[in-house]
C-alpha positions as semicolon CSV with decimal commas, in nm:
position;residue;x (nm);y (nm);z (nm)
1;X;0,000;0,000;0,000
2;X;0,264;0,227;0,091
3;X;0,441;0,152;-0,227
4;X;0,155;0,246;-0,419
5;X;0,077;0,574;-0,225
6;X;0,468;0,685;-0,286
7;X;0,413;0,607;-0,692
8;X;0,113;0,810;-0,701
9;X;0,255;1,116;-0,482
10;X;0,513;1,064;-0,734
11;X;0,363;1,051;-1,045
12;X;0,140;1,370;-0,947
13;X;0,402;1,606;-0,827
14;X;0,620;1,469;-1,120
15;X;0,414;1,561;-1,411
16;X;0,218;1,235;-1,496
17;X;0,223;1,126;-1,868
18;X;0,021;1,379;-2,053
19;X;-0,252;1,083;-2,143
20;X;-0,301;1,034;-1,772
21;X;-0,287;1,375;-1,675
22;X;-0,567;1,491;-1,925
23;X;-0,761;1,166;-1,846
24;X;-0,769;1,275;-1,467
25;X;-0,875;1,645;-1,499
26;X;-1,245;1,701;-1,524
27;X;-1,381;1,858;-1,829
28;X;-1,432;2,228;-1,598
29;X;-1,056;2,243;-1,517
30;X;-0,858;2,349;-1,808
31;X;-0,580;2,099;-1,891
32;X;-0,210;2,185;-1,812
33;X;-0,057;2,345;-2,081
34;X;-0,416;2,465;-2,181
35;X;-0,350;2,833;-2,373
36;X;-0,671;2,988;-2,240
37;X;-0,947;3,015;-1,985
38;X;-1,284;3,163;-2,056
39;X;-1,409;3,411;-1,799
40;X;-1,725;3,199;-1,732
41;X;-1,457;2,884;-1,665
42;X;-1,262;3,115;-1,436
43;X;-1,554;3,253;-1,246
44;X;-1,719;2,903;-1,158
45;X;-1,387;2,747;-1,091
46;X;-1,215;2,937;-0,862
47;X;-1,513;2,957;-0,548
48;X;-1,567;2,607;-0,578
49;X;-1,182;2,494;-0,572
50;X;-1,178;2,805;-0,275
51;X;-1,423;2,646;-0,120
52;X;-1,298;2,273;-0,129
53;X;-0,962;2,391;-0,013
54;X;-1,116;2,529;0,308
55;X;-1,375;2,218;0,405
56;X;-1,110;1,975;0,298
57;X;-0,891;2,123;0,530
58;X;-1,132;2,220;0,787
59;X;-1,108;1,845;0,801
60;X;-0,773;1,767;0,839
61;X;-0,818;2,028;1,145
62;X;-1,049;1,786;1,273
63;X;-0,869;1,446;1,194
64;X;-0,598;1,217;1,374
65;X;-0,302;1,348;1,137
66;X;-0,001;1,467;1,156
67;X;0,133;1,810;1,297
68;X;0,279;1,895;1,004
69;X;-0,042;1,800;0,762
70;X;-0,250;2,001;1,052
71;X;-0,026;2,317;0,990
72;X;-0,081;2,302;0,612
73;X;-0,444;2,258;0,677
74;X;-0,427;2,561;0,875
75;X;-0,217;2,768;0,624
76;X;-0,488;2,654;0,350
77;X;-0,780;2,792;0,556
78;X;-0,599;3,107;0,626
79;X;-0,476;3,197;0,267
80;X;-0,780;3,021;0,061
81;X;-1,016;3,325;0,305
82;X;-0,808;3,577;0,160
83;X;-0,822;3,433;-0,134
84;X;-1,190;3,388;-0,151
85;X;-1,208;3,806;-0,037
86;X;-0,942;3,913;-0,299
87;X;-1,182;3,708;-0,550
88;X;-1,518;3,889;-0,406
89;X;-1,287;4,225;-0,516
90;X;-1,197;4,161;-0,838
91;X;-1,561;4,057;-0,926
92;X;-1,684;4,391;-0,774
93;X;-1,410;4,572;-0,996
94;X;-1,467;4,329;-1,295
95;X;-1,617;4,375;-1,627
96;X;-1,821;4,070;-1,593
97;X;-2,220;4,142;-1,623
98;X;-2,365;3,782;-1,474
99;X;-2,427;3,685;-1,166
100;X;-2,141;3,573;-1,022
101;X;-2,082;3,581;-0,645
102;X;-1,685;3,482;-0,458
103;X;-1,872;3,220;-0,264
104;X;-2,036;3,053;-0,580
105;X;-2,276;2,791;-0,625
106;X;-2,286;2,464;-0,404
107;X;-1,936;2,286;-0,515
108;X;-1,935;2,181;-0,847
109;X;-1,956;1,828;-0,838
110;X;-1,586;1,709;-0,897
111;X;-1,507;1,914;-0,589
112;X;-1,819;1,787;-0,381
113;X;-1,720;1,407;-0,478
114;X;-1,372;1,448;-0,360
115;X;-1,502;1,632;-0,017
116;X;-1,733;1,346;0,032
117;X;-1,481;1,049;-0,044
118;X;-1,243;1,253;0,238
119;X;-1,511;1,269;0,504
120;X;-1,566;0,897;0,532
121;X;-1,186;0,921;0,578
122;X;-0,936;0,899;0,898
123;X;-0,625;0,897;1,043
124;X;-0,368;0,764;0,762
125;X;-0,619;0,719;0,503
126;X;-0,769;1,051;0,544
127;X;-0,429;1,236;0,564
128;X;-0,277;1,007;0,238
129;X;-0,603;1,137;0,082
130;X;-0,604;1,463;0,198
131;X;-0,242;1,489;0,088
132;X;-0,296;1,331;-0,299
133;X;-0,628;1,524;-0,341
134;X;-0,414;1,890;-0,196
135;X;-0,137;1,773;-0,460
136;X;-0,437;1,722;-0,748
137;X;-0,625;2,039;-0,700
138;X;-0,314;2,272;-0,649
139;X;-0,180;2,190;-1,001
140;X;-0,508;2,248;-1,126
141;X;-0,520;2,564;-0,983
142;X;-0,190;2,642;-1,057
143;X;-0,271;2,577;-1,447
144;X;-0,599;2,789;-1,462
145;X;-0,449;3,110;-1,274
146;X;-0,152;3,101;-1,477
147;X;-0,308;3,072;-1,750
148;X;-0,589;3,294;-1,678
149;X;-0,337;3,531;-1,563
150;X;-0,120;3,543;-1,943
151;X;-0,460;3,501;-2,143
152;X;-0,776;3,634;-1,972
153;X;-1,011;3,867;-2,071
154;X;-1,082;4,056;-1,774
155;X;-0,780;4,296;-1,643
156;X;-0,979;4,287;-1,256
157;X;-1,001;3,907;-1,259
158;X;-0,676;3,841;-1,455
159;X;-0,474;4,087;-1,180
160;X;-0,617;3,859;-0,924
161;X;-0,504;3,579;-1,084
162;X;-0,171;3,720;-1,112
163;X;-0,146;3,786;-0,733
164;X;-0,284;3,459;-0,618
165;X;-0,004;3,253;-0,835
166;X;0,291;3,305;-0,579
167;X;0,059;3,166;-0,276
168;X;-0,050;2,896;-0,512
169;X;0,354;2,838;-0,573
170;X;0,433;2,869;-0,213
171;X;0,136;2,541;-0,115
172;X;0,256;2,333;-0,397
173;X;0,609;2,366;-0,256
174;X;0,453;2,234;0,131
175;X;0,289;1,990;-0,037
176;X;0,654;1,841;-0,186
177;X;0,753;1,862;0,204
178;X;0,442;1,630;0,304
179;X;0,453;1,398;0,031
180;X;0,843;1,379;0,117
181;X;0,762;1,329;0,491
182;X;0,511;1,147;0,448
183;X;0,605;0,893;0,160
């Protein structure tokens, strides 16, 4: 088990084989490597991925896991917040005429099925999840604000995605440290 676990830590933070990486990301995430986001992606996206960082590591908060995996839960909370209020004022200074509110919709469903897997969860399992799904969603992220950032259409919404990206950099490099630690 523990075997498998460190091969697919590995093969996530590694850059999986481009079939298996586009097989794995839902049809809502754009693909790494993807040259651009529509607004409407962007704009559903992020409160829902906002959102399952903070639940899923509401969680962890709440789980028998490490100390380590308990301060990156805490980190996500604190920085996906600000996140989620930096979002709420780029959409106020945004060019966008729908709808659109920083806390979203419910989860969109990808995000709501990986929530639910991680709440039947604990101890190891729940932090080997929690620590694969963290890995999953962060280079997702990282691919739709960078490339929302170079190609999107609204300067409010593309600025936030500019300033996000070094927080976004800064997880994904704590997440190496856990997988490491905890491989």
């Amino acid at each position: 088990m523990k075997t498998h676990l460190t091969l697919a830590m590995f093969a996530l933070l590694t850059g999986a084989p481009a079939g298996f990486a586009q097989s794995a990301t839902p049809a809502d995430i754009p693909a790494v490597g993807q040259t651009r986001i529509e607004t409407e992606t962007f704009t559903k996206t992020v409160p829902s991925a906002n959102r399952f960082e903070i639940e899923s590591s509401k969680l962890a908060e709440q789980k028998n896991v490490a100390a380590d995996v308990k301060e990156f839960a805490s980190l996500m909370i604190r920085d996906h917040t600000k996140a989620g209020e930096d979002f709420k004022a780029a959409l106020e200074q945004s060019q966008i005429t729908a709808s659109v509110t920083a806390s979203g919709p419910a989860l969109l469903s990808k995000d709501q099925a990986m929530l639910d897997e991680l709440k039947k969860l604990d101890g190891d399992a729940f932090q080997t999840k929690y620590i694969v799904l963290q890995t999953q969603v962060h280079k997702q992220a990282l691919a739709l604000f960078s490339t929302y950032a170079q190609s999107g259409e609204d300067p409010a919404l593309k600025e936030f995605a500019k300033k996000t990206l070094p927080t976004l950099r800064t997880h994904e490099e704590r997440l190496k440290d856990l997988v490491a630690a905890h491989s």
